[in-house]
Coordinates of N, CA, C and O in Angstrom, one line a residue:
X1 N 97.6 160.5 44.2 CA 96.8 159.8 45.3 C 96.8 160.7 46.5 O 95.7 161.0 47.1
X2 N 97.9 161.1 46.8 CA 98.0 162.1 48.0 C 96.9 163.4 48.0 O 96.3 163.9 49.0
X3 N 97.0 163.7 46.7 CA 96.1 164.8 46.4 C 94.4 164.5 46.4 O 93.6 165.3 46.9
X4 N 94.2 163.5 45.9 CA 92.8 163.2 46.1 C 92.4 162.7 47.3 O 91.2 162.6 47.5
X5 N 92.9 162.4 48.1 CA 93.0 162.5 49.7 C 93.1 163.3 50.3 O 92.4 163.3 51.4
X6 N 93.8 164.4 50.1 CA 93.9 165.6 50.5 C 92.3 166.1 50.7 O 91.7 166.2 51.8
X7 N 91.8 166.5 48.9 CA 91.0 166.9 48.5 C 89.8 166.5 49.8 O 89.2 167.3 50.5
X8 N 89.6 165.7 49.8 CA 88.4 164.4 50.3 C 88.7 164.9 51.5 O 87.7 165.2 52.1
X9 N 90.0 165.1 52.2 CA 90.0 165.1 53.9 C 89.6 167.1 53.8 O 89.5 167.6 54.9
X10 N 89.6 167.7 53.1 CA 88.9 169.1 53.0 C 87.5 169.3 52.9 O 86.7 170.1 53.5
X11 N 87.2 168.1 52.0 CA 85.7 168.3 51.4 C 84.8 167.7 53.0 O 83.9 168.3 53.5
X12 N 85.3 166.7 53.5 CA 85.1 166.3 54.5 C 84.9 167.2 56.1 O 84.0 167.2 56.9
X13 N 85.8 167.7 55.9 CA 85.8 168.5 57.4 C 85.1 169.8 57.0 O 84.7 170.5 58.0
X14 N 84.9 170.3 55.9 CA 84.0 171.2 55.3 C 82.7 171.1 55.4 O 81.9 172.0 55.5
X15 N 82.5 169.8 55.4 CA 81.2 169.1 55.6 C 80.7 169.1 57.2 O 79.6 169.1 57.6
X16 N 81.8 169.1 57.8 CA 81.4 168.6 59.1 C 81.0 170.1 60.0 O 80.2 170.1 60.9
X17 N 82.0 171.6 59.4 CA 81.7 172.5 59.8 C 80.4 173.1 59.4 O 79.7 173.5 60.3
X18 N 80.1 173.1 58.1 CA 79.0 173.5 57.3 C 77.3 172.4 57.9 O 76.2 172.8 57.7
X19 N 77.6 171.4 58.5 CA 76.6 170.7 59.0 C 76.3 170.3 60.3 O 75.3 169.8 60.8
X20 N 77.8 170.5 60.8 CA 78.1 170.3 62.5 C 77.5 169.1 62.7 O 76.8 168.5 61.8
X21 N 77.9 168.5 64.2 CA 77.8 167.1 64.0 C 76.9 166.5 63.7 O 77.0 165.5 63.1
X22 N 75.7 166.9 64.0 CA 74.6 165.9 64.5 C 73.5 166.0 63.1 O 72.5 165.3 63.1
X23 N 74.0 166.8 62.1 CA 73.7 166.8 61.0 C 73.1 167.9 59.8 O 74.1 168.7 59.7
X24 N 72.2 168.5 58.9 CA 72.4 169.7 58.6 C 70.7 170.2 59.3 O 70.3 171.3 59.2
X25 N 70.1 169.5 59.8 CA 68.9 170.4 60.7 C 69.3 170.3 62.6 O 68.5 170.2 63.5
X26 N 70.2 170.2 62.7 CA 70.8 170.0 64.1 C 70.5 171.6 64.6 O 69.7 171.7 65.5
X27 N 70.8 172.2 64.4 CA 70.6 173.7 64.9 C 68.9 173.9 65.2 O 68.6 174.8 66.0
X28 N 68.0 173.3 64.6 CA 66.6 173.5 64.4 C 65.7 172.6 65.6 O 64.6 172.9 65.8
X29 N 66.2 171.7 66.2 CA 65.2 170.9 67.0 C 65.7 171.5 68.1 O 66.7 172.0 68.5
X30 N 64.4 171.3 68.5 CA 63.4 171.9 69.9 C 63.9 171.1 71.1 O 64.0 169.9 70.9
X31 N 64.1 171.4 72.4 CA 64.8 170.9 73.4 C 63.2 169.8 73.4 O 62.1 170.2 72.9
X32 N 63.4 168.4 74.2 CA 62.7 167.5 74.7 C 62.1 168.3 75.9 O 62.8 168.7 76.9
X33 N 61.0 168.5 75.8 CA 60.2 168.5 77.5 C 59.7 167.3 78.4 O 59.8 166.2 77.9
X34 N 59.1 167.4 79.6 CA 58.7 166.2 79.9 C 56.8 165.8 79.5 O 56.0 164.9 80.0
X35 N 56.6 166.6 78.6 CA 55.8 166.0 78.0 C 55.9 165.0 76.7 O 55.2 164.0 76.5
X36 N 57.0 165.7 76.0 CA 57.5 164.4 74.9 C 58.1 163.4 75.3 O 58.1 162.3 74.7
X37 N 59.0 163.7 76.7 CA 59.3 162.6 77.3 C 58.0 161.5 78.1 O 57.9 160.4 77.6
X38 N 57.3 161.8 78.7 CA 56.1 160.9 78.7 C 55.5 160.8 77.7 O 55.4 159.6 77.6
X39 N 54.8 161.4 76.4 CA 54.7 160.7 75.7 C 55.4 159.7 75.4 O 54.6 158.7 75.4
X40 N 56.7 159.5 74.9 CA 57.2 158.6 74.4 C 57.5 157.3 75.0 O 58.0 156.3 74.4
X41 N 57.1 157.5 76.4 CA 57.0 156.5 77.3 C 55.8 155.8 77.3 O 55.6 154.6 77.2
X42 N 54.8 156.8 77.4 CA 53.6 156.0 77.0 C 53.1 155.2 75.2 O 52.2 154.4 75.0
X43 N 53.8 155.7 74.3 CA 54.2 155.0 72.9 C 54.8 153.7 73.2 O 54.4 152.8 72.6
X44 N 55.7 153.6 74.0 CA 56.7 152.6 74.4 C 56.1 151.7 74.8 O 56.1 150.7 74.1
X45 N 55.2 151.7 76.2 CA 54.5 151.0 76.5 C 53.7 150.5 76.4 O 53.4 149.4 77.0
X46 N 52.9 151.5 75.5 CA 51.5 150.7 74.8 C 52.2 149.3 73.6 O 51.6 148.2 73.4
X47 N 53.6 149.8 72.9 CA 54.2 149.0 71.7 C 54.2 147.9 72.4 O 53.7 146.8 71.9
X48 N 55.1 147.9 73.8 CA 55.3 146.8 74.2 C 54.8 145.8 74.8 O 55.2 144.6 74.9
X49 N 53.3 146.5 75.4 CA 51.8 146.2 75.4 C 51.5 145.0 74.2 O 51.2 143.8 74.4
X50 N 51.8 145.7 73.2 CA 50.4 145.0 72.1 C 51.4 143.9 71.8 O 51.1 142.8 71.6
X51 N 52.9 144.3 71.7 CA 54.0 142.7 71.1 C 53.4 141.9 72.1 O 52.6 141.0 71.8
X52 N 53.7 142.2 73.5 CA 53.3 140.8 74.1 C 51.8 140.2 73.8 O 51.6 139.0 73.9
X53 N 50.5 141.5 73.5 CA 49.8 140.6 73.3 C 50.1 139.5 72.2 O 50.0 138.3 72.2
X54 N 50.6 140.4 71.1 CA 50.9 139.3 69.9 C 51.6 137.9 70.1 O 51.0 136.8 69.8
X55 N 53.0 137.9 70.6 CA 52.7 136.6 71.2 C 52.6 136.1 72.2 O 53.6 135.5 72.8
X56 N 51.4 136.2 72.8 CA 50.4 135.8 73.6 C 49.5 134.9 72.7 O 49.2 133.7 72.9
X57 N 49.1 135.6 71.8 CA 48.2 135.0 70.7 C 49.1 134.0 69.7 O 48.6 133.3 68.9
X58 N 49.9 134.0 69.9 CA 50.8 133.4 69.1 C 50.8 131.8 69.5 O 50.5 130.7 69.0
X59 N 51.4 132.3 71.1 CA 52.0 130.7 71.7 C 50.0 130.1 71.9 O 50.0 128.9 72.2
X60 N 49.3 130.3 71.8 CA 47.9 130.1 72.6 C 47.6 129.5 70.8 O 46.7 128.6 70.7
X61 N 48.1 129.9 69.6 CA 47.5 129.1 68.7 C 48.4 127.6 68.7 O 48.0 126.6 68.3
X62 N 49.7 127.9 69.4 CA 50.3 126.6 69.6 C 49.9 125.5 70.3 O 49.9 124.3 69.9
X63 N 49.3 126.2 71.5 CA 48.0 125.5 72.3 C 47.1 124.5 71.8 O 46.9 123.4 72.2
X64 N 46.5 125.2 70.7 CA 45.5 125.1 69.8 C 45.7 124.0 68.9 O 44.9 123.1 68.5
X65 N 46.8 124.3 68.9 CA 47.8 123.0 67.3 C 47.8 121.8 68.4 O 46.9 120.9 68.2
X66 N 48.7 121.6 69.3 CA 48.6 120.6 70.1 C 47.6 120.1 70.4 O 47.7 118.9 70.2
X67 N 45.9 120.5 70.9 CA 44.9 119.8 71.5 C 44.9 119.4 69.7 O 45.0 118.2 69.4
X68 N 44.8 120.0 69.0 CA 44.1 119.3 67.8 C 44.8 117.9 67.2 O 44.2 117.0 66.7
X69 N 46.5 118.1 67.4 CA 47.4 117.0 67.6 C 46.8 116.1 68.1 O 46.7 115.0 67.6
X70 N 46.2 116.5 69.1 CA 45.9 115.0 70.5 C 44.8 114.5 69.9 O 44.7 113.2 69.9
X71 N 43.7 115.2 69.4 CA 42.6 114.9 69.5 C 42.5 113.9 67.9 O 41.8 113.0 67.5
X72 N 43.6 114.5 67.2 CA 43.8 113.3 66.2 C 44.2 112.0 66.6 O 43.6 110.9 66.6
X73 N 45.4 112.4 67.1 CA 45.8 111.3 67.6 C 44.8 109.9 68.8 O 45.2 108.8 69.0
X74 N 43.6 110.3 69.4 CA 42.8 110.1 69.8 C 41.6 109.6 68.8 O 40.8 108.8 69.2
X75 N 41.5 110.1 67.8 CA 40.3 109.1 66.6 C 41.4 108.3 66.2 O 40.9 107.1 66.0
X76 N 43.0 108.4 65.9 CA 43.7 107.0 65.2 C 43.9 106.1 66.2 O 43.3 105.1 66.3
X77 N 45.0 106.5 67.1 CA 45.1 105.2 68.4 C 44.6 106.0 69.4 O 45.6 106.5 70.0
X78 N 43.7 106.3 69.7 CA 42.7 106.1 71.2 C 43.8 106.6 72.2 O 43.6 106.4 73.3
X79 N 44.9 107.3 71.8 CA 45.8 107.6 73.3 C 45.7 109.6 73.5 O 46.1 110.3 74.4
X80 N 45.3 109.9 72.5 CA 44.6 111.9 72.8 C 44.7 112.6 73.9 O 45.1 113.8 74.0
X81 N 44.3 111.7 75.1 CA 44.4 112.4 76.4 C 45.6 112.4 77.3 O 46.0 113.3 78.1
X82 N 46.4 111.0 77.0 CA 47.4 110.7 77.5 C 48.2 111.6 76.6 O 48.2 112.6 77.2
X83 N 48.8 111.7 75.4 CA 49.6 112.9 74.8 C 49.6 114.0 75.2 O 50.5 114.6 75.7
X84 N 48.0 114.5 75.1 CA 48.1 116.5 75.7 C 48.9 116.3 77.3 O 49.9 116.9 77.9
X85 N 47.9 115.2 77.8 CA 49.1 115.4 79.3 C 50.5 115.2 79.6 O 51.0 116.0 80.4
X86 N 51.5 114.0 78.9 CA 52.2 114.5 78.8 C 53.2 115.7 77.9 O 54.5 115.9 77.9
X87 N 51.8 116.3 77.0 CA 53.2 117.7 76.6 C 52.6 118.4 77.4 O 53.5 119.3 77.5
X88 N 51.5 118.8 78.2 CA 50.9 119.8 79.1 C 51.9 119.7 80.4 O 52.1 120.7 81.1
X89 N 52.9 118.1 80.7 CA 53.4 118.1 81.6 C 55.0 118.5 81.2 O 55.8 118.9 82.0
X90 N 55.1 118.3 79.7 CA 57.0 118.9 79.9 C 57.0 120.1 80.0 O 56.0 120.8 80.0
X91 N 58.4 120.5 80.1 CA 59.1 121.3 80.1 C 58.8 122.5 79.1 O 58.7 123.7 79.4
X92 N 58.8 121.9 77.8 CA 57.9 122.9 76.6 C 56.7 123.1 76.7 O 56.3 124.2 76.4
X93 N 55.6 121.8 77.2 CA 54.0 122.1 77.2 C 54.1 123.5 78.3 O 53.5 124.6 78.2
X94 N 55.1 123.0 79.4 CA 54.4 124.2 80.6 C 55.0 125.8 79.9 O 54.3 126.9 80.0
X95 N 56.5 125.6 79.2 CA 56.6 127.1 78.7 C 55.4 127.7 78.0 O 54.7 128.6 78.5
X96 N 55.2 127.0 76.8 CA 54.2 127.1 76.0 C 53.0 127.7 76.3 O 52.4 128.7 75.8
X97 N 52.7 126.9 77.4 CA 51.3 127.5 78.2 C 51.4 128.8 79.1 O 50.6 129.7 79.1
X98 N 52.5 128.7 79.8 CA 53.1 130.2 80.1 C 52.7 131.6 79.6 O 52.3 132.6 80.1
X99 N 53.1 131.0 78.3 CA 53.9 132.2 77.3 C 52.1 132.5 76.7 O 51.6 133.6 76.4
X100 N 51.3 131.3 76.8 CA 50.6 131.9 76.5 C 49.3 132.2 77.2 O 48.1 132.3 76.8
X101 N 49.7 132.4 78.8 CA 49.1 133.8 79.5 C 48.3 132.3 80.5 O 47.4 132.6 81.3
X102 N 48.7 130.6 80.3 CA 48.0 129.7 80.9 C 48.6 129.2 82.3 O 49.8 128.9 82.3
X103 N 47.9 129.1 83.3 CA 49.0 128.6 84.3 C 49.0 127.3 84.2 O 48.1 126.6 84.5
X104 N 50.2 126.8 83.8 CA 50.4 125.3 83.7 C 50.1 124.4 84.6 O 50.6 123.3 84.2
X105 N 49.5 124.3 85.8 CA 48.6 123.5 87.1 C 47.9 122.4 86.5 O 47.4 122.4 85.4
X106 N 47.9 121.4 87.1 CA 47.1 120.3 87.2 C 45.8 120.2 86.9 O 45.3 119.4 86.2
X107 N 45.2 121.2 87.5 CA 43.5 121.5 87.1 C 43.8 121.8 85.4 O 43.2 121.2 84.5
X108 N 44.6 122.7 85.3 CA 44.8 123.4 83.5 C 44.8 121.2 82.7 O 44.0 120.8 81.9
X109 N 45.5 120.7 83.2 CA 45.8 119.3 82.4 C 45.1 118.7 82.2 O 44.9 118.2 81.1
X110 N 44.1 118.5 83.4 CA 42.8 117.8 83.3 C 41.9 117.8 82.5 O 41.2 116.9 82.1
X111 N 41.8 119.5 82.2 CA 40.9 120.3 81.5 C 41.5 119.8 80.2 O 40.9 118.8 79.8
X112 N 42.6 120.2 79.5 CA 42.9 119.6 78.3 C 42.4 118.2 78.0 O 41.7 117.9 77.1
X113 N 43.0 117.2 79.2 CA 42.4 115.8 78.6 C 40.5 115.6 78.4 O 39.8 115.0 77.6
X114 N 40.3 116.3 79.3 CA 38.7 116.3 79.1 C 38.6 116.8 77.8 O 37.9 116.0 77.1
X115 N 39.0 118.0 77.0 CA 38.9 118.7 75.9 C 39.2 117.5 74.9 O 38.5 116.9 74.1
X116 N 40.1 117.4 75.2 CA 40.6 116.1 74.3 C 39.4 114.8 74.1 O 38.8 114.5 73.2
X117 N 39.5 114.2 75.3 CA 38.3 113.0 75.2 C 36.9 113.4 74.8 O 36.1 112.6 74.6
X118 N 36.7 114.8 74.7 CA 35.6 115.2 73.7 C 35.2 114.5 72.5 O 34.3 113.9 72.0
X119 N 36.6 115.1 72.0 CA 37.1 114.7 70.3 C 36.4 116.1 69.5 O 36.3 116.2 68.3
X120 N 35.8 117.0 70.2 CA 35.7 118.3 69.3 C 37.1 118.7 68.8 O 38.2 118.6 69.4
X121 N 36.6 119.3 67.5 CA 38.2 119.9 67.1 C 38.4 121.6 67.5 O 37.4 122.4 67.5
X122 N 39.6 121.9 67.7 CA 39.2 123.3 68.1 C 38.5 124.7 67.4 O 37.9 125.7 67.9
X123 N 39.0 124.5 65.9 CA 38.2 125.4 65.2 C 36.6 124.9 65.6 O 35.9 125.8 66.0
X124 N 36.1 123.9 65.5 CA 34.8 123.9 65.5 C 34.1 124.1 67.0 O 33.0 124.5 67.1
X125 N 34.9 123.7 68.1 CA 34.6 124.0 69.6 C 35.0 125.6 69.5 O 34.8 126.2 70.6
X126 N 35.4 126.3 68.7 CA 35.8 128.1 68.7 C 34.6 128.6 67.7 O 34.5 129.9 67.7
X127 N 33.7 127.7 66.9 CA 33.0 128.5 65.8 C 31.5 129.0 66.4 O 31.2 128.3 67.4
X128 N 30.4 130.1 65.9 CA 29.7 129.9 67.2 C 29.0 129.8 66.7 O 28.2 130.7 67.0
X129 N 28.4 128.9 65.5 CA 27.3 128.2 65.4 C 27.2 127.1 66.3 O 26.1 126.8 66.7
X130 N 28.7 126.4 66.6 CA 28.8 125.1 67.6 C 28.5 126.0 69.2 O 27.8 125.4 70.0
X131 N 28.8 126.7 69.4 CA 28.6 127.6 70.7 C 27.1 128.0 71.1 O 26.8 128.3 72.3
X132 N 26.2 128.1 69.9 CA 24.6 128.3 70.0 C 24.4 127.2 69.8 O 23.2 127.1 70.1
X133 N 24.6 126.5 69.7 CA 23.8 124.7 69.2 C 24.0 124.2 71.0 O 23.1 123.6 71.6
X134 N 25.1 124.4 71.4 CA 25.3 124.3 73.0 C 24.3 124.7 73.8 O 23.3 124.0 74.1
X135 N 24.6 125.6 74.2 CA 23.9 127.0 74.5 C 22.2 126.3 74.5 O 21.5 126.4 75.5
X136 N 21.6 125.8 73.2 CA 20.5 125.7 73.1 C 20.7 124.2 73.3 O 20.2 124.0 72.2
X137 N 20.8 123.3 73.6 CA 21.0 122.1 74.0 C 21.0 122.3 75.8 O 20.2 121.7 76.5
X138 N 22.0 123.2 76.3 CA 21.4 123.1 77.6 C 20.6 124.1 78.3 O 20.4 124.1 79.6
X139 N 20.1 124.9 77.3 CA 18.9 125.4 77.6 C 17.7 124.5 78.0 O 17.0 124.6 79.0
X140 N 17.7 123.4 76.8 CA 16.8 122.9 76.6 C 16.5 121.2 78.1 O 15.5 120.7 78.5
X141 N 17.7 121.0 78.2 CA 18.2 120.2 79.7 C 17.8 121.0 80.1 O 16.7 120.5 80.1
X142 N 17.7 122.2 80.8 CA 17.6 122.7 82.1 C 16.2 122.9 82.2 O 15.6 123.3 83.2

């Protein structure tokens, strides 16, 4: 036992001279300049750029799921607008809205319940055939 221990603590520090610490191409890399160093700052920041847009887009489909919540719940019991406002008013509606880039304000709530007492659903108030049919309806008012 002593012996294959031995062995192993030779093969080992043999290893560590023959490869030195940082591994066996450590002798080969190129000092960092401050071009690699801003690059890699600007990598960084674009990455951490696009995560937040991700969820950004994330919490805003949550958004999404909610009015459609309400707006159900407004064709079964008629209460749609009262729901979005109070989750527009907690604690979670206002994170939620936050997070996703909305300022949670009073004007923002109202607008929900209006959205809501529409009863459009949101895929179909987001598709733009419903957006030209608009569009051409108050063209045609004005």
């Amino acid at each position: 036992m002593h012996v294959a221990n031995t062995t192993y603590v030779e093969f080992a520090s043999q290893n560590r001279l023959e490869f030195g610490h940082k591994g066996r191409h450590a002798g080969h890399a190129r000092a960092k300049t401050k071009d690699d160093e801003m690059r890699d700052f600007v990598d960084g920041t674009a990455f951490n750029f696009e995560q937040g847009q991700r969820a950004r887009k994330l919490f805003a489909a949550v958004v999404l799921a909610a009015l459609d919540d309400a707006i159900a719940d407004d064709k079964k019991y008629g209460n749609g607008p009262d729901q979005i406002a109070r989750w527009a008013r907690s604690r979670d509606g206002r994170e939620v809205l936050s997070c996703a880039g909305i300022d949670p304000n009073e004007r923002v709530v109202q607008g929900l319940m209006a959205f809501v007492a529409q009863g459009v659903r949101t895929s179909v108030a987001l598709s733009r055939e419903e957006s030209e049919r608009r569009h051409q309806a108050e063209a045609e008012a004005a």
